[in-house]
Every structure is written in structure tokens, then in C-alpha cells.
Tab-separated table of C-alpha atoms and ligand atoms in Angstrom:
chain	number	residue	atom	x	y	z
A	7	MET	CA	-39.961	-10.808	-27.446
A	8	TYR	CA	-38.652	-7.666	-25.788
A	9	ILE	CA	-39.809	-4.137	-26.378
A	10	SER	CA	-37.358	-1.975	-28.257
A	11	ARG	CA	-35.567	0.704	-26.381
A	12	THR	CA	-37.014	3.883	-27.694
A	13	LEU	CA	-37.327	6.269	-24.784
A	14	SER	CA	-41.078	5.862	-24.464
A	15	ASN	CA	-40.828	2.100	-24.583
A	16	HIS	CA	-37.997	2.209	-22.109
A	17	ALA	CA	-40.264	3.914	-19.619
A	18	ARG	CA	-43.102	1.468	-20.293
A	19	GLY	CA	-41.171	-1.443	-18.825
A	20	ILE	CA	-40.937	0.260	-15.483
A	21	ASN	CA	-43.956	-0.832	-13.581
A	22	ASN	CA	-45.183	2.010	-11.460
A	23	ARG	CA	-44.551	3.495	-8.090
A	24	ILE	CA	-47.262	1.405	-6.451
A	25	MET	CA	-44.987	-1.537	-5.664
A	26	LYS	CA	-43.115	-1.346	-2.385
A	27	PHE	CA	-39.314	-1.151	-2.609
A	28	ASN	CA	-38.831	-4.724	-1.367
A	29	THR	CA	-40.999	-5.984	-4.220
A	30	LYS	CA	-39.388	-3.699	-6.777
A	31	VAL	CA	-35.926	-5.191	-6.144
A	32	ILE	CA	-37.341	-8.454	-7.495
A	33	HIS	CA	-39.902	-7.338	-10.077
A	34	GLY	CA	-39.373	-3.620	-10.717
A	35	GLY	CA	-39.167	-2.803	-14.417
A	36	GLN	CA	-39.068	-6.481	-15.386
A	37	ILE	CA	-40.952	-7.839	-18.379
A	38	LYS	CA	-42.024	-11.499	-18.554
A	39	GLU	CA	-39.790	-13.493	-20.910
A	40	LYS	CA	-42.170	-15.011	-23.445
A	41	GLY	CA	-39.822	-17.319	-25.385
A	42	TYR	CA	-39.536	-20.143	-22.827
A	43	GLY	CA	-40.979	-18.539	-19.695
A	44	ALA	CA	-37.588	-18.025	-18.031
A	45	VAL	CA	-38.066	-16.451	-14.609
A	46	MET	CA	-34.687	-14.692	-14.742
A	47	PRO	CA	-33.831	-12.581	-17.807
A	48	PRO	CA	-31.618	-14.806	-19.972
A	49	ILE	CA	-28.006	-13.791	-20.589
A	50	TYR	CA	-28.229	-12.639	-24.199
A	51	GLN	CA	-24.583	-13.279	-25.029
A	52	THR	CA	-24.844	-11.938	-28.547
A	53	SER	CA	-23.271	-8.998	-30.321
A	54	THR	CA	-25.918	-8.704	-33.020
A	55	TYR	CA	-29.515	-9.606	-33.976
A	56	VAL	CA	-31.060	-10.943	-37.173
A	57	GLN	CA	-32.963	-8.524	-39.428
A	58	SER	CA	-35.663	-9.928	-41.705
A	59	GLU	CA	-35.201	-6.999	-44.114
A	60	PRO	CA	-32.752	-4.117	-43.802
A	61	GLY	CA	-33.937	-2.125	-40.778
A	62	VAL	CA	-36.654	-4.645	-39.810
A	63	HIS	CA	-35.885	-6.349	-36.496
A	64	GLN	CA	-37.400	-7.118	-33.087
A	65	GLY	CA	-36.133	-3.958	-31.401
A	66	TYR	CA	-32.504	-4.974	-31.029
A	67	GLU	CA	-29.881	-4.364	-33.726
A	68	TYR	CA	-26.453	-4.392	-32.081
A	69	SER	CA	-25.472	-4.988	-28.449
A	70	ARG	CA	-23.517	-1.761	-27.964
A	71	THR	CA	-26.772	0.069	-28.644
A	72	GLN	CA	-29.103	-2.247	-26.754
A	73	ASN	CA	-29.106	-5.711	-25.256
A	74	PRO	CA	-32.106	-7.360	-23.562
A	75	THR	CA	-30.205	-8.426	-20.420
A	76	ARG	CA	-28.694	-4.959	-19.991
A	77	HIS	CA	-32.105	-3.487	-20.735
A	78	ALA	CA	-33.658	-5.510	-17.879
A	79	LEU	CA	-31.006	-4.118	-15.494
A	80	GLU	CA	-31.513	-0.560	-16.775
A	81	ASN	CA	-35.237	-0.883	-16.101
A	82	SER	CA	-34.523	-2.299	-12.645
A	83	ILE	CA	-32.326	0.614	-11.514
A	84	ALA	CA	-34.835	3.099	-12.950
A	85	SER	CA	-37.586	1.424	-10.959
A	86	LEU	CA	-35.563	1.404	-7.710
A	87	GLU	CA	-34.613	5.074	-7.995
A	88	ASN	CA	-38.174	6.141	-8.964
A	89	ALA	CA	-36.816	7.242	-12.337
A	90	LYS	CA	-38.122	7.026	-15.875
A	91	TYR	CA	-34.800	6.075	-17.437
A	92	GLY	CA	-31.904	3.815	-16.474
A	93	LEU	CA	-28.536	3.218	-18.136
A	94	ALA	CA	-25.845	0.638	-17.414
A	95	PHE	CA	-22.105	1.069	-18.044
A	96	SER	CA	-18.929	-0.959	-17.820
A	97	SER	CA	-17.986	0.599	-14.433
A	98	GLY	CA	-18.987	3.301	-11.984
A	99	LEU	CA	-16.271	5.523	-13.420
A	100	SER	CA	-17.504	5.062	-16.992
A	101	ALA	CA	-20.983	6.107	-15.790
A	102	ILE	CA	-19.475	9.296	-14.307
A	103	ASP	CA	-17.447	9.720	-17.513
A	104	ALA	CA	-20.691	9.654	-19.553
A	105	ILE	CA	-22.228	12.309	-17.277
A	106	LEU	CA	-19.163	14.563	-17.699
A	107	LYS	CA	-19.540	14.292	-21.485
A	108	LEU	CA	-22.829	16.224	-21.166
A	109	PHE	CA	-20.710	19.350	-20.561
A	110	LYS	CA	-18.418	21.473	-22.716
A	111	PRO	CA	-15.104	23.312	-22.272
A	112	GLY	CA	-15.506	26.293	-19.956
A	113	ASP	CA	-18.314	24.721	-17.921
A	114	GLU	CA	-17.784	24.621	-14.172
A	115	ILE	CA	-18.604	21.743	-11.831
A	116	ILE	CA	-18.766	22.063	-8.052
A	117	SER	CA	-18.042	18.791	-6.257
A	118	THR	CA	-17.793	17.420	-2.741
A	119	HIS	CA	-14.178	17.832	-1.593
A	120	ASP	CA	-13.801	14.325	-0.283
A	121	LEU	CA	-14.887	11.765	-2.809
A	122	TYR	CA	-13.705	8.469	-4.288
A	123	GLY	CA	-10.071	8.877	-5.412
A	124	GLY	CA	-10.876	7.507	-8.887
A	125	SER	CA	-13.599	10.131	-9.434
A	126	TYR	CA	-11.165	12.824	-8.282
A	127	ARG	CA	-8.559	11.484	-10.731
A	128	LEU	CA	-11.089	11.416	-13.595
A	129	PHE	CA	-12.050	15.040	-12.880
A	130	ASN	CA	-8.568	16.434	-12.344
A	131	LYS	CA	-6.333	14.312	-14.554
A	132	ILE	CA	-8.630	13.786	-17.546
A	133	TYR	CA	-11.503	16.249	-17.844
A	134	LYS	CA	-9.574	19.292	-16.609
A	135	LYS	CA	-7.401	19.088	-19.725
A	136	TYR	CA	-10.535	19.147	-21.904
A	137	GLY	CA	-11.518	22.477	-20.377
A	138	LEU	CA	-13.947	21.526	-17.611
A	139	LYS	CA	-13.301	23.379	-14.364
A	140	PHE	CA	-13.756	21.593	-11.042
A	141	ILE	CA	-14.185	23.269	-7.692
A	142	PHE	CA	-13.918	20.987	-4.667
A	143	GLU	CA	-15.647	22.178	-1.529
A	144	ASP	CA	-17.125	20.944	1.704
A	145	LEU	CA	-20.737	20.903	0.536
A	146	LYS	CA	-22.051	20.576	4.078
A	147	ASN	CA	-21.593	24.340	4.116
A	148	LEU	CA	-24.582	25.490	2.053
A	149	GLU	CA	-23.610	29.183	2.114
A	150	LYS	CA	-20.290	28.312	0.496
A	151	VAL	CA	-22.100	26.462	-2.307
A	152	GLU	CA	-24.160	29.556	-3.106
A	153	LYS	CA	-21.014	31.705	-3.170
A	154	LEU	CA	-19.159	29.359	-5.543
A	155	ILE	CA	-21.853	29.443	-8.225
A	156	THR	CA	-21.035	31.513	-11.306
A	157	SER	CA	-22.770	31.931	-14.675
A	158	LYS	CA	-20.563	29.046	-15.885
A	159	THR	CA	-21.579	26.547	-13.187
A	160	LYS	CA	-23.499	23.690	-14.809
A	161	LEU	CA	-23.393	20.842	-12.299
A	162	VAL	CA	-23.102	20.208	-8.582
A	163	TRP	CA	-21.710	16.711	-7.968
A	164	VAL	CA	-22.433	15.182	-4.586
A	165	GLU	CA	-21.270	11.943	-3.039
A	166	THR	CA	-23.246	11.209	0.115
A	167	PRO	CA	-22.112	9.652	2.356
A	168	THR	CA	-18.703	10.569	0.981
A	169	ASN	CA	-15.843	8.174	0.388
A	170	PRO	CA	-13.946	7.812	2.735
A	171	MET	CA	-14.852	10.484	5.325
A	172	ILE	CA	-18.551	9.487	5.485
A	173	ASN	CA	-19.659	13.111	5.301
A	174	VAL	CA	-23.377	13.539	4.710
A	175	ILE	CA	-24.602	16.213	2.306
A	176	ASP	CA	-28.145	17.593	2.447
A	177	ILE	CA	-29.483	16.616	-0.994
A	178	ALA	CA	-32.802	18.501	-0.680
A	179	ALA	CA	-31.077	21.722	0.433
A	180	ILE	CA	-28.472	21.567	-2.369
A	181	SER	CA	-31.231	20.757	-4.850
A	182	GLU	CA	-33.072	23.928	-3.858
A	183	ILE	CA	-29.926	25.984	-4.503
A	184	CYS	CA	-29.370	24.223	-7.847
A	185	LYS	CA	-32.954	24.743	-8.987
A	186	LYS	CA	-32.815	28.448	-8.074
A	187	ASN	CA	-29.674	28.801	-10.213
A	188	LYS	CA	-30.773	26.414	-13.009
A	189	ILE	CA	-27.876	24.052	-12.356
A	190	LEU	CA	-28.034	20.257	-12.507
A	191	LEU	CA	-27.529	18.198	-9.371
A	192	GLY	CA	-25.893	14.780	-9.732
A	193	VAL	CA	-25.615	12.375	-6.799
A	194	ASP	CA	-23.275	9.403	-6.487
A	195	ASN	CA	-25.544	7.142	-4.419
A	196	THR	CA	-23.078	4.238	-4.187
A	197	PHE	CA	-22.677	4.223	-0.373
A	198	SER	CA	-26.415	4.485	0.349
A	199	THR	CA	-28.082	2.535	-2.459
A	200	PRO	CA	-31.716	3.343	-3.305
A	201	TYR	CA	-32.742	1.210	-0.307
A	202	LEU	CA	-31.410	3.831	2.105
A	203	GLN	CA	-31.781	7.009	0.053
A	204	ARG	CA	-33.440	8.093	-3.195
A	205	PRO	CA	-31.816	11.304	-4.444
A	206	LEU	CA	-34.263	11.933	-7.323
A	207	ASP	CA	-37.129	12.077	-4.811
A	208	LEU	CA	-35.092	14.681	-2.898
A	209	GLY	CA	-34.708	16.884	-5.999
A	210	ALA	CA	-31.547	15.590	-7.712
A	211	ASP	CA	-31.520	15.407	-11.531
A	212	ILE	CA	-29.168	12.463	-12.054
A	213	VAL	CA	-28.296	9.583	-9.747
A	214	MET	CA	-25.293	7.369	-10.348
A	215	HIS	CA	-23.966	4.144	-8.795
A	216	SER	CA	-20.870	2.097	-8.767
A	217	GLY	CA	-23.065	-1.008	-9.096
A	218	THR	CA	-19.873	-2.932	-8.344
A	219	LYS	CA	-20.640	-2.318	-4.670
A	220	TYR	CA	-23.904	-2.927	-2.761
A	221	LEU	CA	-26.159	-3.317	-5.817
A	222	ALA	CA	-24.302	-6.290	-7.301
A	223	GLY	CA	-23.277	-7.038	-3.723
A	224	HIS	CA	-21.007	-10.075	-4.131
A	225	SER	CA	-17.637	-8.610	-5.210
A	226	ASP	CA	-17.811	-10.410	-8.540
A	227	VAL	CA	-18.565	-7.682	-11.080
A	228	ILE	CA	-17.542	-4.147	-12.109
A	229	ILE	CA	-20.520	-2.134	-13.304
A	230	GLY	CA	-21.940	1.414	-13.339
A	231	LEU	CA	-25.523	2.660	-13.352
A	232	ILE	CA	-27.375	5.912	-13.935
A	233	ALA	CA	-31.042	6.768	-13.347
A	234	LEU	CA	-32.893	9.980	-14.173
A	235	ASN	CA	-36.239	11.489	-15.165
A	236	ASP	CA	-35.430	14.236	-17.656
A	237	GLU	CA	-36.098	13.016	-21.195
A	238	LYS	CA	-33.668	15.369	-22.917
A	239	ILE	CA	-30.740	14.521	-20.636
A	240	ALA	CA	-31.656	10.827	-20.936
A	241	GLU	CA	-31.576	11.118	-24.758
A	242	ASN	CA	-28.108	12.703	-24.506
A	243	LEU	CA	-26.855	10.016	-22.146
A	244	PHE	CA	-28.178	7.195	-24.370
A	245	PHE	CA	-26.416	8.906	-27.294
A	246	ILE	CA	-23.157	9.116	-25.310
A	247	GLN	CA	-23.546	5.499	-24.117
A	248	ASN	CA	-23.928	4.279	-27.686
A	249	SER	CA	-21.329	6.630	-29.183
A	250	SER	CA	-18.575	6.043	-26.606
A	251	GLY	CA	-19.543	2.408	-26.050
A	252	ALA	CA	-18.627	1.924	-22.381
A	253	ILE	CA	-21.476	-0.550	-21.887
A	254	CYS	CA	-21.565	-3.510	-19.507
A	255	GLY	CA	-21.669	-7.032	-20.885
A	256	PRO	CA	-24.787	-9.209	-20.533
A	257	MET	CA	-23.187	-11.525	-17.949
A	258	ASP	CA	-22.347	-8.554	-15.711
A	259	ALA	CA	-25.866	-7.170	-16.174
A	260	PHE	CA	-27.280	-10.555	-15.143
A	261	LEU	CA	-25.071	-10.806	-12.036
A	262	THR	CA	-26.080	-7.296	-10.985
A	263	LEU	CA	-29.771	-8.059	-11.475
A	264	ARG	CA	-29.344	-11.184	-9.370
A	265	GLY	CA	-27.586	-9.176	-6.664
A	266	ILE	CA	-30.300	-6.506	-6.634
A	267	LYS	CA	-32.946	-9.117	-5.793
A	268	THR	CA	-31.533	-9.410	-2.247
A	269	LEU	CA	-30.492	-5.768	-1.826
A	270	HIS	CA	-33.074	-4.970	0.873
A	271	VAL	CA	-32.211	-8.030	2.977
A	272	ARG	CA	-28.465	-7.485	2.665
A	273	MET	CA	-28.705	-3.754	3.431
A	274	ASP	CA	-30.631	-4.382	6.648
A	275	ARG	CA	-27.830	-6.683	7.819
A	276	HIS	CA	-25.049	-4.313	6.641
A	277	CYS	CA	-26.729	-1.574	8.683
A	278	SER	CA	-27.321	-3.606	11.858
A	279	ASN	CA	-23.778	-5.040	11.735
A	280	GLY	CA	-22.489	-1.496	11.097
A	281	GLU	CA	-24.185	-0.362	14.283
A	282	LYS	CA	-22.610	-3.186	16.327
A	283	VAL	CA	-19.148	-2.482	14.884
A	284	PHE	CA	-19.623	1.214	15.683
A	285	GLU	CA	-20.604	0.401	19.294
A	286	PHE	CA	-17.449	-1.686	19.666
A	287	LEU	CA	-15.126	0.947	18.143
A	288	ASN	CA	-16.758	3.661	20.244
A	289	GLN	CA	-15.545	2.102	23.487
A	290	CYS	CA	-12.036	1.238	22.193
A	291	LYS	CA	-9.330	3.266	23.913
A	292	LYS	CA	-6.950	2.906	20.944
A	293	VAL	CA	-9.517	4.332	18.513
A	294	ASP	CA	-9.509	8.091	18.108
A	295	LYS	CA	-12.091	9.503	15.652
A	296	ILE	CA	-15.018	7.533	14.237
A	297	TYR	CA	-16.880	8.594	11.087
A	298	TRP	CA	-20.366	7.101	10.814
A	299	PRO	CA	-23.651	8.966	10.223
A	300	GLY	CA	-25.370	7.195	13.130
A	301	LEU	CA	-22.999	8.881	15.610
A	302	GLU	CA	-24.984	11.652	17.320
A	303	SER	CA	-22.009	14.014	17.149
A	304	HIS	CA	-21.572	13.390	13.382
A	305	PRO	CA	-21.790	16.893	11.837
A	306	ASN	CA	-24.813	16.009	9.696
A	307	HIS	CA	-26.404	13.309	11.863
A	308	LEU	CA	-29.811	14.987	11.649
A	309	VAL	CA	-29.610	15.283	7.844
A	310	ALA	CA	-28.691	11.589	7.677
A	311	LYS	CA	-31.666	10.745	9.897
A	312	ARG	CA	-33.931	12.684	7.566
A	313	GLN	CA	-32.649	11.574	4.161
A	314	MET	CA	-31.458	8.027	4.854
A	315	LYS	CA	-33.590	5.097	6.024
A	316	LYS	CA	-30.708	3.738	8.146
A	317	PHE	CA	-27.060	4.713	8.608
A	318	GLY	CA	-25.314	2.170	6.382
A	319	GLY	CA	-22.409	-0.208	6.810
A	320	MET	CA	-19.479	2.070	5.923
A	321	ILE	CA	-17.416	3.240	8.900
A	322	SER	CA	-14.081	5.044	8.942
A	323	PHE	CA	-11.883	5.564	12.000
A	324	THR	CA	-8.401	6.612	13.081
A	325	PHE	CA	-6.026	5.356	15.756
A	326	VAL	CA	-4.808	7.578	18.568
A	327	ASN	CA	-1.283	8.895	17.718
A	328	ASN	CA	-2.119	8.544	13.980
A	329	MET	CA	0.663	6.014	13.281
A	330	TYR	CA	0.821	4.125	9.970
A	331	SER	CA	2.527	1.245	11.830
A	332	ASP	CA	-0.681	0.763	13.860
A	333	VAL	CA	-2.579	0.338	10.567
A	334	VAL	CA	-0.142	-2.303	9.342
A	335	ASN	CA	-0.260	-4.235	12.629
A	336	PHE	CA	-4.044	-4.032	12.720
A	337	THR	CA	-4.634	-5.182	9.145
A	338	LYS	CA	-2.139	-8.052	9.495
A	339	LYS	CA	-3.965	-9.451	12.535
A	340	LEU	CA	-7.451	-9.441	11.011
A	341	LYS	CA	-8.823	-12.873	10.129
A	342	VAL	CA	-12.432	-12.178	9.044
A	343	PHE	CA	-12.050	-8.671	7.566
A	344	THR	CA	-10.042	-8.803	4.320
A	345	LEU	CA	-7.620	-6.047	3.339
A	346	ALA	CA	-8.803	-5.045	-0.129
A	347	GLU	CA	-10.110	-2.134	-2.172
A	348	SER	CA	-13.854	-1.944	-2.882
A	349	LEU	CA	-16.849	-2.204	-0.579
A	350	GLY	CA	-20.479	-3.222	-0.386
A	351	GLY	CA	-20.003	-6.973	-0.873
A	352	VAL	CA	-21.328	-9.610	1.508
A	353	GLU	CA	-17.844	-10.024	3.030
A	354	SER	CA	-16.291	-7.453	5.370
A	355	LEU	CA	-13.397	-5.482	3.895
A	356	VAL	CA	-10.839	-3.137	5.385
A	357	ASN	CA	-9.146	-0.419	3.351
A	358	HIS	CA	-6.382	2.126	4.018
A	359	PRO	CA	-7.485	5.065	1.840
A	360	ALA	CA	-4.145	6.963	1.888
A	361	THR	CA	-2.252	4.089	0.228
A	362	MET	CA	-5.114	2.327	-1.554
A	363	THR	CA	-8.368	3.895	-2.834
A	364	HIS	CA	-7.204	7.515	-2.497
A	365	ALA	CA	-3.523	7.163	-3.404
A	366	SER	CA	-4.190	9.099	-6.622
A	367	MET	CA	-5.273	12.149	-4.590
A	368	PRO	CA	-2.278	14.455	-3.875
A	369	LYS	CA	-1.092	14.217	-0.251
A	370	LYS	CA	-1.959	17.837	0.558
A	371	ASP	CA	-5.530	17.353	-0.714
A	372	ARG	CA	-5.825	14.094	1.215
A	373	GLU	CA	-4.682	15.761	4.410
A	374	ARG	CA	-7.011	18.715	3.877
A	375	ASN	CA	-9.851	16.221	3.559
A	376	GLY	CA	-8.948	14.301	6.727
A	377	ILE	CA	-7.466	11.257	4.958
A	378	THR	CA	-4.655	10.810	7.459
A	379	GLU	CA	-1.981	8.110	7.794
A	380	SER	CA	-4.060	6.109	10.271
A	381	LEU	CA	-7.476	6.524	8.657
A	382	ILE	CA	-9.061	3.119	8.117
A	383	ARG	CA	-12.278	2.456	6.200
A	384	LEU	CA	-14.411	-0.575	6.999
A	385	SER	CA	-17.021	-2.038	4.696
A	386	VAL	CA	-19.001	-4.030	7.234
A	387	GLY	CA	-20.311	-7.213	5.626
A	388	ILE	CA	-23.192	-9.501	6.515
A	389	GLU	CA	-21.293	-12.136	8.508
A	390	ASP	CA	-22.237	-12.798	12.156
A	391	SER	CA	-21.611	-9.548	14.031
A	392	ILE	CA	-20.048	-11.446	16.962
A	393	ASP	CA	-17.276	-12.723	14.672
A	394	LEU	CA	-16.758	-9.247	13.213
A	395	VAL	CA	-16.445	-7.591	16.621
A	396	ASN	CA	-14.162	-10.381	17.930
A	397	ASP	CA	-11.949	-10.017	14.865
A	398	LEU	CA	-11.625	-6.247	15.376
A	399	ASP	CA	-11.109	-6.702	19.117
A	400	LYS	CA	-8.227	-9.165	18.640
A	401	ALA	CA	-6.581	-7.008	15.973
A	402	ILE	CA	-6.855	-3.737	17.909
A	403	ASN	CA	-6.260	-4.937	21.439
B	17	P1T	O1	-14.991	0.917	-9.385
B	17	P1T	P1	-16.105	1.501	-10.204
B	17	P1T	O2	-17.248	0.580	-10.405
B	17	P1T	O3	-15.635	2.140	-11.460
B	17	P1T	O4	-16.743	2.685	-9.304
B	17	P1T	C1	-16.095	3.872	-9.031
B	17	P1T	C2	-16.656	4.501	-7.793
B	17	P1T	C3	-17.536	5.555	-7.901
B	17	P1T	N1	-18.101	6.124	-6.814
B	17	P1T	C4	-17.823	5.684	-5.573
B	17	P1T	C5	-18.459	6.353	-4.397
B	17	P1T	C6	-16.944	4.622	-5.383
B	17	P1T	O5	-16.697	4.213	-4.149
B	17	P1T	C7	-16.335	4.022	-6.525
B	17	P1T	C8	-15.351	2.897	-6.390
B	17	P1T	N2	-14.781	2.780	-5.111
B	17	P1T	C9	-13.860	1.870	-4.721
B	17	P1T	C10	-13.322	0.951	-5.532
B	17	P1T	C11	-13.450	1.958	-3.311
B	17	P1T	O6	-12.850	1.008	-2.757
B	17	P1T	O7	-13.708	2.993	-2.687
């Protein structure tokens, strides 16, 4: 019924670059289900598959190795990122974990200095002890990147926009540096999604998502995704995926596929609501700094304009006087925004990075990166923007 997942077959499911993005979210990489004509890929809740003779089967042997529902999702993300290969994992962090397993002790990785606290923890608390070396730097400064490269550098890891400081990194410029030095470039595209930005088209080698966020889009699943074009690296990642086994279950793959079908519509609303929330915060006397790529004074506003379709729905800001008590008062008064970790769901969330998503980052590193006591991160949802602005207005003023 389904093609088996050899690499060449994997690529075959991904129907072409001719489709427009808004069609690909619904059909990209999908194969018609022939059994009963189901329009959605069924949830193949099975661990194993019958073999008519030893080694003779219909392309699926065991669900750690391959599962048709997961396969449909893997083809979908490959299609959206203009990639040949897609892989799905049990979480965003397990996708990053699989990428790190491509490297060996002694290899050096240069990473954005402000990034999701869990990625920072994975790098520093786990992989450092296995001999990988991480260098954290402000990758907006391209000269610095060049200077940090040594003969041992194997990967540049970029989050853009970054979590939580919403820094924008020039993917095409970093890719040029990486190519010149024969180094891989990996991009965590979680905040942008392929609707706003497609890193592989800009020269990156590997793109990764916490699919938990905008792709699944409904705060009901934890999932990670990778897309790439290089066959050899894809082979290695499939090997790691099967060997380490951090795969997503079929139900989670199904929910993510369902979420992806409305990605373009949701993202447009996240972006337009983001703009309205920004306009409100921008005239608030109690608000000090605002971090959003659409702000003309944002340090890489022009890069964002070039590499992103729109500016996204993630906004961080601080209060004047930088008091933690202002954060507590503010979050307690909110009625529509919910205080919770995560982002990218239909509902608006508010997060205090210093005590929540970035608590695992040492205080001195947090402060160096601008994650102050009063820094607040908003994930602007797709509710009515009037209610969102009123909610913020009442809580701030
Ligand atoms: O939560 P998980 O699916 O494992 O994804 C990890 C991850 C990776 N990359 C980025 C940019 C992320 O933001 C995350 C998860 N972030 C949050 C939970 C958060 O609230 O920031």
C-alpha cells in the first residue's frame, strides 16, 4: 500500500517544487491511501508488520524503523522545506540530539549565543562530556564567525529568530562562510516555520524544527522534525533515528500532519496579530525594550525583510526599571494570554524566560545574552487582536 522507505523511494513521495507552498501544506509529499481511499493518512497504531516469508513484506517491518503515518509526516516536512529527505522524532530536542550524534569527540560546534535553554542544556550538560566543544557567539557578527573557525569546526548551529531575544541571523551569509570552510550549517527554524523562511534554499545543510510549536500548532503534541538534501547525511540520520529510537508515535505524527494543513492560514494571523501587539507595546510608557524583527531599529531588520516572508508572532519585551515584581503583577492580571512554557499554538502564551524556558542557562550567561529579570516573551496567538491588545493594556496599565 505504501512505498518502502529506502532513500530513493523516500524522495519519490515528495511531489515536486511546482506546487505552491499553500498547496504543499495540504498535499506535499502525500501518497493516496489505496486500501479504503482515506483522505487523511490513517494512524497506523502498530509496532510490527506481517511478513509472508522471512524478509518479504510490504516495505514496513517494525515501527521504530518505519511507520506509514510517520512516513507521511516526514514526506510533508521534506516537501515544505524543499528538501529530499525528512525525519520525525519524539521531540525537537531529540531531533537536535540526532544531529549532534553525527559528530565525534574533538569536533567543534559554533552556535548562536542566545538559543532555547533546553538546546543550551543539551549542548553543555550532555554533549560536552562526550567531547564535543561548543562555542557560543553572537552570530550577527559575521567577522567573528570567520575568526572562530578552526580545523576542528564541523558545524555552525543557528537559531533564527533566536529564542528568546528574537535576534535574526543572516542564513545566506553564514552559509557562504560555512561552504568556504567546508563546515555544515544547521538551522533551527522553529520560530519561522517554512512558511516564513526556508533555510535550505538559503544554503543551509540541515533544517530542524520543534514541531511541537507552529507546525503542529495546537499545543497538543511534542514532536521534532529534520529536513535535508544531502543523501549521505540523510543515510546517517536515518541510521541514528533507527539505532537510538527517539521516534514519534503515529498519533503524534497524525496530529502534526493535521496541524500543518492550516499552517499558512495560522501563520498569516500570527504575523498580523504580532504586528498589532507590537504597535500597542511600542506606545506603552511602562515598556522599555521591544524585540521583534519588524521593528525598524531591530539590528537585523533588513536581513529579516530579505530572508523572512513576514516578521512572525514572537515578541519579547522588558519593563522600565527591570523589576521582577512588575512581571509577576503583569502575568497575574492577564486573562487571555496564558502563562506557560512553549509557543506557536493557536492560543496566546506569555513566558518569563529567566525562571521558565531558560532557567537551565547559568545566570551570568543569561545576563550576557540580555535575558534580564523583566524580560517577557509573548507567543501571539490567532485570537481577535482587539482582545489581545485589551488584555495587555489592562495588565500593563
Ligand atoms: O520542546 P521540544 O519539542 O523538544 O523542542 C525544543 C526546542 C527546540 N528549539 C527551539 C527554538 C525551541 O523553542 C524548543 C522548545 N521551546 C520551548 C519549549 C519554549 O517555550 O521556548
